[in-house]
Amino acid sequence: MIEAVRSEELFERARQLMPGGVNSPVRAFGSVGGTPRMMVSGKGAYLTDADGREYVDLVCSWGPALLGHAHPGVLEAVHSAVDRGLSFGASTPAESELAALVVGRVSAVERLRMVSTGTEATMTAVRLARGYTGRNLIVKFAGCYHGHLDGLLAAAGSGLATLALPGSAGVTEATAAETLVLPYNDISAVEEVFAARGSQIAAVITEAAPANMGVVTPADGFNAALSRITREHGALLILDEVLTGFRTGYAGYWGLTGGAEGATDPFVPDLLTFGKVIGGGMPVAALGGRADVMDYLAPVGPVYQAGTLSGNPIAMAAGVATLTAATQDVYTAIDSRSRELQGALSAALSDAGVDHSIQTAGNLFSVAFGTSANGVRNYADAQAQEAFRYAPFFHSMLDDGVYLPPSVFEAWFLSAAHDDAAMDKIFAALPAAARAAAAAKPTD
């Protein structure tokens, strides 16, 4: 590993001041080891760390940097908004402007409520579903991540549908018991749990396409079947697009699949949650959906939700500028770059004799080692992969100036700023990284 002296110094200071030295766990490099790089600037497809090293960025702030870092149009909009004041604690025109862009892109959204984080969006969606239906139970899928809401940190248990044990210290068993955890991509399990407990279930929440156990492609018709089953039993379907929304396509993953013109399994979710790209790098998230459900939110309905910084004018400006600039041409270019990189990655691993599969959802993808036979269909498959190969692969790429997600269970992201020069640098780094993965042993 190449030394990162200044990053190590800064990280050591951070460890004295913050738990683990980070404000979000995956940044600590816990699953790959080594020193987390302290990033000090970003421009286009590149990040620069505190030691002055430049990296082609394949994290893209975990999605928001769709247009690339420091996009001139986004910066101009933010600077203009800053000049008018940072926060008013009052409504502003920019809130409706961003909401109109979302409603115009995603036809399933009739009303939208702005919040500040993806966790806040899913938390509110779950509360709203319970308030609207008068029921308590929530169904989620093992391996799907919906933020750090207590009830949704529940992990999968054995059997068809378990009353989940808490997935984090501090989550009470009573809270976890209101979440039913099922294996992903298993419609028969969903049918059975609704047959047994359908009158108690308020909602099913699922990632539109899971990307937090690595990327997992929903089976054909899976999301549409969830819509059908929930509708039949008077429950709601919450489609979590915090990560995929406006990242996998102009109208998110739902727009690519169930909401696409001519979709083979069309469906309309009751609620959707958004984050990341919607704020263009600023802390913005939202929930939206059917007008009759959304109107259960205060001040017109009985379900309370509030936030001092919800709809912050600086954040709204960044979101409006990002979605305005994110034309269909942007998605076409990113889709093309993604296919190029998937092909180059698979070829390098194959040449090095590394068994693998490339998991995809639109332009999002991830690599799973030792899974060529069946790919990754659910959390059990993701956990069973040869994850030990990822750390040496990651560090080889890092040493060659390519910044990957510091976990095998995360998606890879590209931006509109990834030009030929950036792609060539990634391609050049892949063969050595593939050889490092091939040489890895389970005890490494």
Short mmCIF file of C-alpha atoms in Angstrom, two decimals:
data_model
loop_
_atom_site.label_atom_id
_atom_site.label_comp_id
_atom_site.label_asym_id
_atom_site.label_seq_id
_atom_site.Cartn_x
_atom_site.Cartn_y
_atom_site.Cartn_z
CA MET A 1 0.00 0.00 0.00
CA ILE A 2 1.23 3.52 -0.82
CA GLU A 3 1.74 5.59 2.33
CA ALA A 4 -0.76 8.33 3.07
CA VAL A 5 1.10 10.27 5.74
CA ARG A 6 -1.13 13.32 5.99
CA SER A 7 -4.31 11.25 5.81
CA GLU A 8 -3.01 9.06 8.64
CA GLU A 9 -2.24 12.13 10.76
CA LEU A 10 -5.67 13.59 10.14
CA PHE A 11 -7.39 10.27 10.76
CA GLU A 12 -5.58 9.81 14.04
CA ARG A 13 -6.81 13.24 15.14
CA ALA A 14 -10.33 12.33 14.02
CA ARG A 15 -10.22 9.13 16.09
CA GLN A 16 -9.62 11.22 19.21
CA LEU A 17 -12.66 13.38 18.48
CA MET A 18 -15.26 11.14 16.82
CA PRO A 19 -16.29 7.50 17.31
CA GLY A 20 -14.06 5.51 15.00
CA GLY A 21 -12.85 8.78 13.51
CA VAL A 22 -15.82 8.99 11.15
CA ASN A 23 -19.37 10.23 10.88
CA SER A 24 -20.57 7.27 8.80
CA PRO A 25 -19.12 3.78 9.46
CA VAL A 26 -18.11 2.59 5.98
CA ARG A 27 -15.72 5.54 5.67
CA ALA A 28 -13.47 3.94 8.30
CA PHE A 29 -12.17 1.32 5.79
CA GLY A 30 -13.13 -1.38 8.30
CA SER A 31 -13.72 -4.08 5.69
CA VAL A 32 -10.70 -3.29 3.51
CA GLY A 33 -8.16 -2.14 6.11
CA GLY A 34 -5.57 0.57 5.78
CA THR A 35 -5.84 4.31 6.19
CA PRO A 36 -9.01 6.07 5.02
CA ARG A 37 -8.11 8.81 2.59
CA MET A 38 -8.96 12.28 3.84
CA MET A 39 -10.39 14.00 0.78
CA VAL A 40 -9.94 17.75 0.49
CA SER A 41 -11.36 18.58 -2.95
CA GLY A 42 -13.23 17.18 -5.91
CA LYS A 43 -13.44 18.28 -9.52
CA GLY A 44 -15.20 16.48 -12.33
CA ALA A 45 -14.40 12.77 -12.12
CA TYR A 46 -11.58 13.24 -9.60
CA LEU A 47 -10.96 13.54 -5.88
CA THR A 48 -7.78 14.86 -4.25
CA ASP A 49 -6.66 13.73 -0.80
CA ALA A 50 -4.75 15.54 1.94
CA ASP A 51 -1.47 14.06 0.67
CA GLY A 52 -2.05 15.66 -2.73
CA ARG A 53 -2.84 12.39 -4.54
CA GLU A 54 -5.56 12.45 -7.19
CA TYR A 55 -8.02 9.60 -7.74
CA VAL A 56 -10.61 8.78 -10.36
CA ASP A 57 -13.72 8.63 -8.18
CA LEU A 58 -16.09 5.66 -8.49
CA VAL A 59 -18.00 6.52 -5.30
CA CYS A 60 -19.34 9.90 -6.43
CA SER A 61 -20.42 10.76 -2.87
CA TRP A 62 -22.40 7.48 -2.89
CA GLY A 63 -24.45 8.72 -5.81
CA PRO A 64 -25.16 12.48 -5.62
CA ALA A 65 -22.29 13.54 -7.90
CA LEU A 66 -24.23 12.46 -10.99
CA LEU A 67 -22.83 15.39 -13.00
CA GLY A 68 -19.35 15.14 -11.47
CA HIS A 69 -17.85 17.07 -8.59
CA ALA A 70 -18.06 20.87 -8.51
CA HIS A 71 -20.29 21.07 -11.57
CA PRO A 72 -20.24 24.73 -12.68
CA GLY A 73 -24.03 25.05 -13.00
CA VAL A 74 -24.63 23.59 -9.55
CA LEU A 75 -21.95 25.77 -7.97
CA GLU A 76 -23.38 28.88 -9.60
CA ALA A 77 -26.87 28.10 -8.29
CA VAL A 78 -25.57 27.43 -4.77
CA HIS A 79 -23.43 30.57 -4.70
CA SER A 80 -26.39 32.65 -5.82
CA ALA A 81 -28.60 31.11 -3.12
CA VAL A 82 -25.95 31.65 -0.43
CA ASP A 83 -25.85 35.34 -1.27
CA ARG A 84 -29.56 35.54 -0.39
CA GLY A 85 -29.16 33.87 3.02
CA LEU A 86 -28.49 30.42 4.44
CA SER A 87 -31.77 29.46 6.12
CA PHE A 88 -35.07 31.18 6.80
CA GLY A 89 -37.21 28.68 8.70
CA ALA A 90 -39.97 29.62 6.28
CA SER A 91 -41.29 28.41 2.94
CA THR A 92 -39.43 29.44 -0.21
CA PRO A 93 -40.27 29.23 -3.94
CA ALA A 94 -37.35 26.86 -4.52
CA GLU A 95 -39.14 24.09 -2.60
CA SER A 96 -41.99 24.02 -5.10
CA GLU A 97 -39.55 24.32 -7.98
CA LEU A 98 -37.71 21.15 -6.94
CA ALA A 99 -40.97 19.37 -6.12
CA ALA A 100 -42.32 20.19 -9.59
CA LEU A 101 -39.20 18.68 -11.19
CA VAL A 102 -39.70 15.45 -9.24
CA VAL A 103 -43.42 15.25 -10.00
CA GLY A 104 -42.68 15.92 -13.67
CA ARG A 105 -40.20 13.03 -13.81
CA VAL A 106 -41.95 10.43 -11.65
CA SER A 107 -45.63 10.04 -12.50
CA ALA A 108 -46.27 7.95 -9.37
CA VAL A 109 -45.61 11.07 -7.27
CA GLU A 110 -48.64 13.33 -6.81
CA ARG A 111 -47.45 15.04 -3.63
CA LEU A 112 -43.92 15.47 -2.22
CA ARG A 113 -42.55 16.27 1.25
CA MET A 114 -38.95 17.48 1.54
CA VAL A 115 -36.74 16.25 4.39
CA SER A 116 -32.99 16.28 4.96
CA THR A 117 -31.81 12.63 4.97
CA GLY A 118 -32.74 9.32 3.44
CA THR A 119 -33.28 7.87 6.91
CA GLU A 120 -35.74 10.67 7.65
CA ALA A 121 -37.57 9.95 4.39
CA THR A 122 -38.01 6.24 5.07
CA MET A 123 -38.85 6.87 8.74
CA THR A 124 -41.61 9.25 7.69
CA ALA A 125 -42.87 6.88 4.99
CA VAL A 126 -43.20 4.06 7.53
CA ARG A 127 -44.98 6.30 10.03
CA LEU A 128 -47.28 7.54 7.30
CA ALA A 129 -48.10 4.00 6.18
CA ARG A 130 -48.99 3.04 9.73
CA GLY A 131 -51.07 6.15 10.20
CA TYR A 132 -52.91 5.71 6.92
CA THR A 133 -53.68 1.99 7.37
CA GLY A 134 -54.08 1.88 11.16
CA ARG A 135 -51.78 -1.17 11.22
CA ASN A 136 -48.41 -1.79 12.89
CA LEU A 137 -46.37 -4.41 11.03
CA ILE A 138 -43.82 -3.61 8.32
CA VAL A 139 -42.35 -6.16 5.92
CA LYS A 140 -38.78 -5.64 4.73
CA PHE A 141 -36.22 -7.85 2.99
CA ALA A 142 -32.95 -9.18 4.34
CA GLY A 143 -30.05 -7.20 2.95
CA CYS A 144 -32.10 -4.15 2.00
CA TYR A 145 -30.98 -1.00 3.81
CA HIS A 146 -33.41 1.81 4.49
CA GLY A 147 -31.36 4.08 6.74
CA HIS A 148 -30.81 3.68 10.44
CA LEU A 149 -34.44 3.78 11.54
CA ASP A 150 -34.72 1.44 14.56
CA GLY A 151 -37.30 -0.94 13.15
CA LEU A 152 -35.62 -1.24 9.75
CA LEU A 153 -32.24 -2.29 11.14
CA ALA A 154 -33.78 -5.67 11.88
CA ALA A 155 -31.84 -8.61 10.40
CA ALA A 156 -33.23 -11.77 8.85
CA GLY A 157 -33.95 -14.81 10.99
CA SER A 158 -34.54 -18.43 10.04
CA GLY A 159 -37.79 -19.72 8.70
CA LEU A 160 -40.29 -18.17 6.38
CA ALA A 161 -40.95 -14.90 8.18
CA THR A 162 -39.38 -14.20 11.53
CA LEU A 163 -40.09 -11.67 14.20
CA ALA A 164 -36.72 -10.06 13.78
CA LEU A 165 -34.16 -9.62 16.51
CA PRO A 166 -32.64 -6.16 16.84
CA GLY A 167 -29.90 -5.52 14.27
CA SER A 168 -28.17 -2.89 16.41
CA ALA A 169 -27.57 -2.28 20.08
CA GLY A 170 -30.09 0.23 21.34
CA VAL A 171 -32.95 -1.16 19.26
CA THR A 172 -35.50 -2.74 21.55
CA GLU A 173 -36.96 -6.17 20.89
CA ALA A 174 -40.42 -4.62 20.95
CA THR A 175 -39.48 -2.26 18.12
CA ALA A 176 -37.81 -5.02 16.10
CA ALA A 177 -40.84 -7.27 16.60
CA GLU A 178 -42.91 -4.94 14.43
CA THR A 179 -40.72 -5.76 11.43
CA LEU A 180 -41.10 -8.99 9.46
CA VAL A 181 -37.95 -9.89 7.51
CA LEU A 182 -38.21 -12.00 4.36
CA PRO A 183 -35.64 -13.29 1.84
CA TYR A 184 -35.31 -10.96 -1.14
CA ASN A 185 -36.68 -12.04 -4.53
CA ASP A 186 -38.96 -14.63 -2.87
CA ILE A 187 -42.57 -13.84 -3.79
CA SER A 188 -43.88 -17.09 -2.29
CA ALA A 189 -42.58 -15.95 1.11
CA VAL A 190 -44.44 -12.66 0.68
CA GLU A 191 -47.64 -14.46 -0.31
CA GLU A 192 -47.43 -16.71 2.74
CA VAL A 193 -46.76 -13.97 5.27
CA PHE A 194 -49.69 -11.95 3.92
CA ALA A 195 -51.93 -15.01 4.04
CA ALA A 196 -51.05 -15.40 7.72
CA ARG A 197 -50.86 -11.78 8.89
CA GLY A 198 -52.10 -9.57 6.06
CA SER A 199 -54.65 -7.70 8.19
CA GLN A 200 -51.83 -6.50 10.49
CA ILE A 201 -49.36 -5.38 7.82
CA ALA A 202 -49.20 -1.65 7.10
CA ALA A 203 -46.62 -1.76 4.31
CA VAL A 204 -43.89 -3.57 2.46
CA ILE A 205 -40.74 -1.49 2.06
CA THR A 206 -38.14 -2.49 -0.50
CA GLU A 207 -35.27 -0.89 -2.37
CA ALA A 208 -36.36 -0.40 -5.96
CA ALA A 209 -33.17 -2.31 -6.78
CA PRO A 210 -31.07 -3.32 -3.78
CA ALA A 211 -27.62 -1.74 -3.71
CA ASN A 212 -26.54 -2.18 -0.11
CA MET A 213 -25.62 -5.88 -0.23
CA GLY A 214 -23.90 -5.18 -3.47
CA VAL A 215 -26.28 -4.62 -6.35
CA VAL A 216 -29.04 -7.22 -6.72
CA THR A 217 -31.33 -7.18 -9.72
CA PRO A 218 -35.00 -7.67 -8.80
CA ALA A 219 -36.39 -10.81 -10.42
CA ASP A 220 -38.71 -10.15 -13.34
CA GLY A 221 -42.07 -9.12 -11.96
CA PHE A 222 -40.92 -9.06 -8.32
CA ASN A 223 -41.74 -5.42 -7.59
CA ALA A 224 -44.98 -5.63 -9.55
CA ALA A 225 -46.01 -8.66 -7.51
CA LEU A 226 -45.33 -6.73 -4.30
CA SER A 227 -47.65 -4.01 -5.57
CA ARG A 228 -50.37 -6.54 -6.36
CA ILE A 229 -50.12 -8.34 -3.01
CA THR A 230 -50.13 -5.18 -0.90
CA ARG A 231 -53.08 -3.78 -2.84
CA GLU A 232 -55.06 -7.00 -2.36
CA HIS A 233 -54.55 -6.84 1.41
CA GLY A 234 -55.04 -3.11 1.94
CA ALA A 235 -51.36 -2.47 2.71
CA LEU A 236 -49.03 0.01 1.02
CA LEU A 237 -45.90 -0.51 -1.08
CA ILE A 238 -43.00 1.82 -0.21
CA LEU A 239 -40.39 1.86 -2.98
CA ASP A 240 -37.09 3.14 -1.57
CA GLU A 241 -35.28 5.07 -4.31
CA VAL A 242 -32.96 7.00 -1.99
CA LEU A 243 -30.03 5.50 -3.88
CA THR A 244 -31.50 4.65 -7.29
CA GLY A 245 -33.77 7.66 -7.72
CA PHE A 246 -32.55 9.95 -10.56
CA ARG A 247 -29.32 7.92 -10.56
CA THR A 248 -30.29 4.82 -12.57
CA GLY A 249 -32.40 6.85 -14.97
CA TYR A 250 -34.42 10.00 -15.58
CA ALA A 251 -37.30 8.69 -13.43
CA GLY A 252 -35.23 6.34 -11.26
CA TYR A 253 -35.34 2.56 -11.29
CA TRP A 254 -39.13 2.50 -11.24
CA GLY A 255 -39.07 4.62 -14.38
CA LEU A 256 -36.73 2.10 -16.04
CA THR A 257 -38.88 -0.88 -15.15
CA GLY A 258 -42.39 -0.88 -13.70
CA GLY A 259 -43.15 2.68 -14.72
CA ALA A 260 -41.55 2.53 -18.15
CA GLU A 261 -43.64 2.90 -21.28
CA GLY A 262 -44.46 -0.58 -22.47
CA ALA A 263 -43.33 -2.22 -19.22
CA THR A 264 -44.13 -5.93 -19.15
CA ASP A 265 -45.06 -5.75 -15.45
CA PRO A 266 -46.34 -2.21 -14.90
CA PHE A 267 -47.18 -1.13 -11.37
CA VAL A 268 -47.50 2.05 -9.33
CA PRO A 269 -46.01 2.20 -5.82
CA ASP A 270 -48.00 3.98 -3.13
CA LEU A 271 -45.01 5.84 -1.69
CA LEU A 272 -41.46 6.45 -2.88
CA THR A 273 -38.47 7.82 -1.02
CA PHE A 274 -35.68 9.82 -2.61
CA GLY A 275 -32.27 11.13 -1.56
CA LYS A 276 -28.69 11.62 -2.76
CA VAL A 277 -29.06 12.85 -6.38
CA ILE A 278 -32.16 14.89 -5.52
CA GLY A 279 -29.92 17.21 -3.50
CA GLY A 280 -26.97 17.33 -5.87
CA GLY A 281 -24.52 16.83 -3.00
CA MET A 282 -26.44 18.75 -0.36
CA PRO A 283 -28.45 17.07 2.47
CA VAL A 284 -31.82 16.68 0.75
CA ALA A 285 -34.26 13.78 0.71
CA ALA A 286 -37.98 13.44 0.11
CA LEU A 287 -40.95 11.14 0.19
CA GLY A 288 -43.79 11.27 -2.28
CA GLY A 289 -46.64 9.30 -3.73
CA ARG A 290 -50.41 9.08 -3.87
CA ALA A 291 -52.13 12.34 -2.95
CA ASP A 292 -54.63 10.67 -0.61
CA VAL A 293 -51.82 8.98 1.34
CA MET A 294 -49.51 11.99 1.37
CA ASP A 295 -52.34 14.23 2.59
CA TYR A 296 -52.32 12.25 5.83
CA LEU A 297 -49.21 14.27 6.71
CA ALA A 298 -49.57 17.34 8.91
CA PRO A 299 -50.70 20.06 8.57
CA VAL A 300 -53.61 18.62 6.55
CA GLY A 301 -53.56 15.15 8.14
CA PRO A 302 -52.98 13.45 11.49
CA VAL A 303 -49.45 12.08 10.88
CA TYR A 304 -46.90 14.52 12.26
CA GLN A 305 -43.54 15.28 10.66
CA ALA A 306 -41.47 18.44 10.80
CA GLY A 307 -37.93 19.66 10.18
CA THR A 308 -36.31 23.04 10.72
CA LEU A 309 -33.95 22.55 7.79
CA SER A 310 -36.38 20.71 5.51
CA GLY A 311 -36.48 22.55 2.19
CA ASN A 312 -33.36 24.57 3.04
CA PRO A 313 -32.94 27.15 0.23
CA ILE A 314 -29.28 26.33 -0.44
CA ALA A 315 -30.03 22.63 -0.69
CA MET A 316 -33.06 23.27 -2.90
CA ALA A 317 -30.92 25.33 -5.26
CA ALA A 318 -28.42 22.49 -5.60
CA GLY A 319 -31.22 20.00 -6.26
CA VAL A 320 -32.95 22.15 -8.86
CA ALA A 321 -29.68 22.79 -10.70
CA THR A 322 -28.75 19.10 -10.65
CA LEU A 323 -32.07 17.74 -11.90
CA THR A 324 -32.31 20.48 -14.53
CA ALA A 325 -28.89 19.59 -15.89
CA ALA A 326 -29.51 15.84 -15.66
CA THR A 327 -31.02 15.44 -19.11
CA GLN A 328 -31.66 12.14 -20.83
CA ASP A 329 -28.36 12.64 -22.67
CA VAL A 330 -26.58 12.55 -19.31
CA TYR A 331 -28.10 9.18 -18.47
CA THR A 332 -27.34 7.82 -21.92
CA ALA A 333 -23.67 8.78 -21.50
CA ILE A 334 -23.40 7.30 -17.99
CA ASP A 335 -25.15 4.11 -19.13
CA SER A 336 -22.60 3.74 -21.91
CA ARG A 337 -19.63 4.33 -19.60
CA SER A 338 -21.06 1.84 -17.12
CA ARG A 339 -21.32 -0.88 -19.76
CA GLU A 340 -17.72 -0.17 -20.82
CA LEU A 341 -16.45 -0.48 -17.26
CA GLN A 342 -18.48 -3.60 -16.49
CA GLY A 343 -17.00 -5.26 -19.57
CA ALA A 344 -13.43 -4.22 -18.74
CA LEU A 345 -13.78 -5.31 -15.12
CA SER A 346 -15.17 -8.71 -16.06
CA ALA A 347 -12.50 -9.24 -18.71
CA ALA A 348 -9.67 -8.38 -16.30
CA LEU A 349 -11.00 -10.75 -13.64
CA SER A 350 -11.55 -13.53 -16.16
CA ASP A 351 -8.03 -13.11 -17.54
CA ALA A 352 -6.70 -13.47 -13.98
CA GLY A 353 -8.80 -16.58 -13.39
CA VAL A 354 -11.07 -14.98 -10.79
CA ASP A 355 -14.57 -16.41 -10.61
CA HIS A 356 -17.11 -13.60 -10.35
CA SER A 357 -20.38 -12.10 -11.45
CA ILE A 358 -21.23 -8.50 -12.26
CA GLN A 359 -24.46 -7.47 -10.59
CA THR A 360 -26.41 -4.68 -12.31
CA ALA A 361 -29.35 -2.35 -11.90
CA GLY A 362 -29.37 0.19 -14.70
CA ASN A 363 -26.00 1.95 -14.65
CA LEU A 364 -25.30 0.81 -11.08
CA PHE A 365 -23.23 -2.33 -10.67
CA SER A 366 -21.01 -4.24 -8.28
CA VAL A 367 -18.72 -7.25 -8.43
CA ALA A 368 -19.33 -10.42 -6.42
CA PHE A 369 -16.50 -12.93 -6.19
CA GLY A 370 -17.06 -16.67 -6.54
CA THR A 371 -20.64 -16.32 -7.74
CA SER A 372 -20.55 -17.06 -11.46
CA ALA A 373 -22.82 -20.09 -11.18
CA ASN A 374 -25.96 -18.29 -10.00
CA GLY A 375 -25.03 -14.68 -9.37
CA VAL A 376 -26.41 -12.89 -6.31
CA ARG A 377 -30.16 -13.11 -5.87
CA ASN A 378 -30.49 -12.34 -2.16
CA TYR A 379 -28.64 -11.54 1.04
CA ALA A 380 -27.59 -15.14 1.66
CA ASP A 381 -25.90 -15.23 -1.76
CA ALA A 382 -24.17 -11.92 -1.05
CA GLN A 383 -22.84 -13.15 2.29
CA ALA A 384 -21.60 -16.42 0.77
CA GLN A 385 -19.33 -14.78 -1.82
CA GLU A 386 -15.52 -14.76 -1.58
CA ALA A 387 -15.43 -11.33 0.00
CA PHE A 388 -11.79 -11.78 1.07
CA ARG A 389 -10.74 -11.02 -2.51
CA TYR A 390 -12.05 -7.47 -2.40
CA ALA A 391 -9.56 -5.81 0.01
CA PRO A 392 -6.45 -6.55 -2.10
CA PHE A 393 -8.39 -5.63 -5.23
CA PHE A 394 -9.47 -2.35 -3.62
CA HIS A 395 -5.99 -1.38 -2.44
CA SER A 396 -4.39 -2.18 -5.79
CA MET A 397 -6.86 0.15 -7.48
CA LEU A 398 -6.31 2.80 -4.78
CA ASP A 399 -2.53 2.65 -5.23
CA ASP A 400 -3.06 3.15 -8.96
CA GLY A 401 -5.22 6.23 -8.40
CA VAL A 402 -8.76 4.81 -8.54
CA TYR A 403 -11.08 5.30 -5.56
CA LEU A 404 -13.59 2.46 -5.19
CA PRO A 405 -16.28 1.93 -2.56
CA PRO A 406 -14.41 0.64 0.53
CA SER A 407 -16.71 -2.39 0.82
CA VAL A 408 -17.64 -5.23 -1.52
CA PHE A 409 -21.26 -4.72 -0.45
CA GLU A 410 -21.61 -1.34 -2.16
CA ALA A 411 -22.42 -0.17 -5.68
CA TRP A 412 -19.99 1.50 -8.08
CA PHE A 413 -20.97 4.91 -9.40
CA LEU A 414 -20.01 6.82 -12.54
CA SER A 415 -20.75 10.42 -13.47
CA ALA A 416 -21.21 12.48 -16.60
CA ALA A 417 -17.69 13.83 -15.98
CA HIS A 418 -15.99 10.46 -16.49
CA ASP A 419 -14.35 11.18 -19.84
CA ASP A 420 -12.01 9.03 -21.93
CA ALA A 421 -8.96 10.01 -19.84
CA ALA A 422 -10.65 9.02 -16.58
CA MET A 423 -11.89 5.75 -18.03
CA ASP A 424 -8.46 4.91 -19.45
CA LYS A 425 -6.93 5.35 -16.00
CA ILE A 426 -9.47 2.92 -14.54
CA PHE A 427 -8.90 0.39 -17.34
CA ALA A 428 -5.13 0.56 -16.84
CA ALA A 429 -5.48 -0.23 -13.13
CA LEU A 430 -7.77 -3.26 -13.51
CA PRO A 431 -5.31 -6.02 -14.55
CA ALA A 432 -3.04 -5.61 -11.51
CA ALA A 433 -6.06 -5.41 -9.19
CA ALA A 434 -7.49 -8.58 -10.72
CA ARG A 435 -4.19 -10.38 -10.12
CA ALA A 436 -4.24 -9.20 -6.50
CA ALA A 437 -7.75 -10.60 -6.11
CA ALA A 438 -6.63 -13.89 -7.66
CA ALA A 439 -3.75 -14.21 -5.21
CA ALA A 440 -5.89 -13.49 -2.15
CA LYS A 441 -6.45 -16.20 0.45
CA PRO A 442 -9.37 -16.54 2.88
CA THR A 443 -7.09 -15.65 5.81
CA ASP A 444 -5.83 -12.42 4.17
#
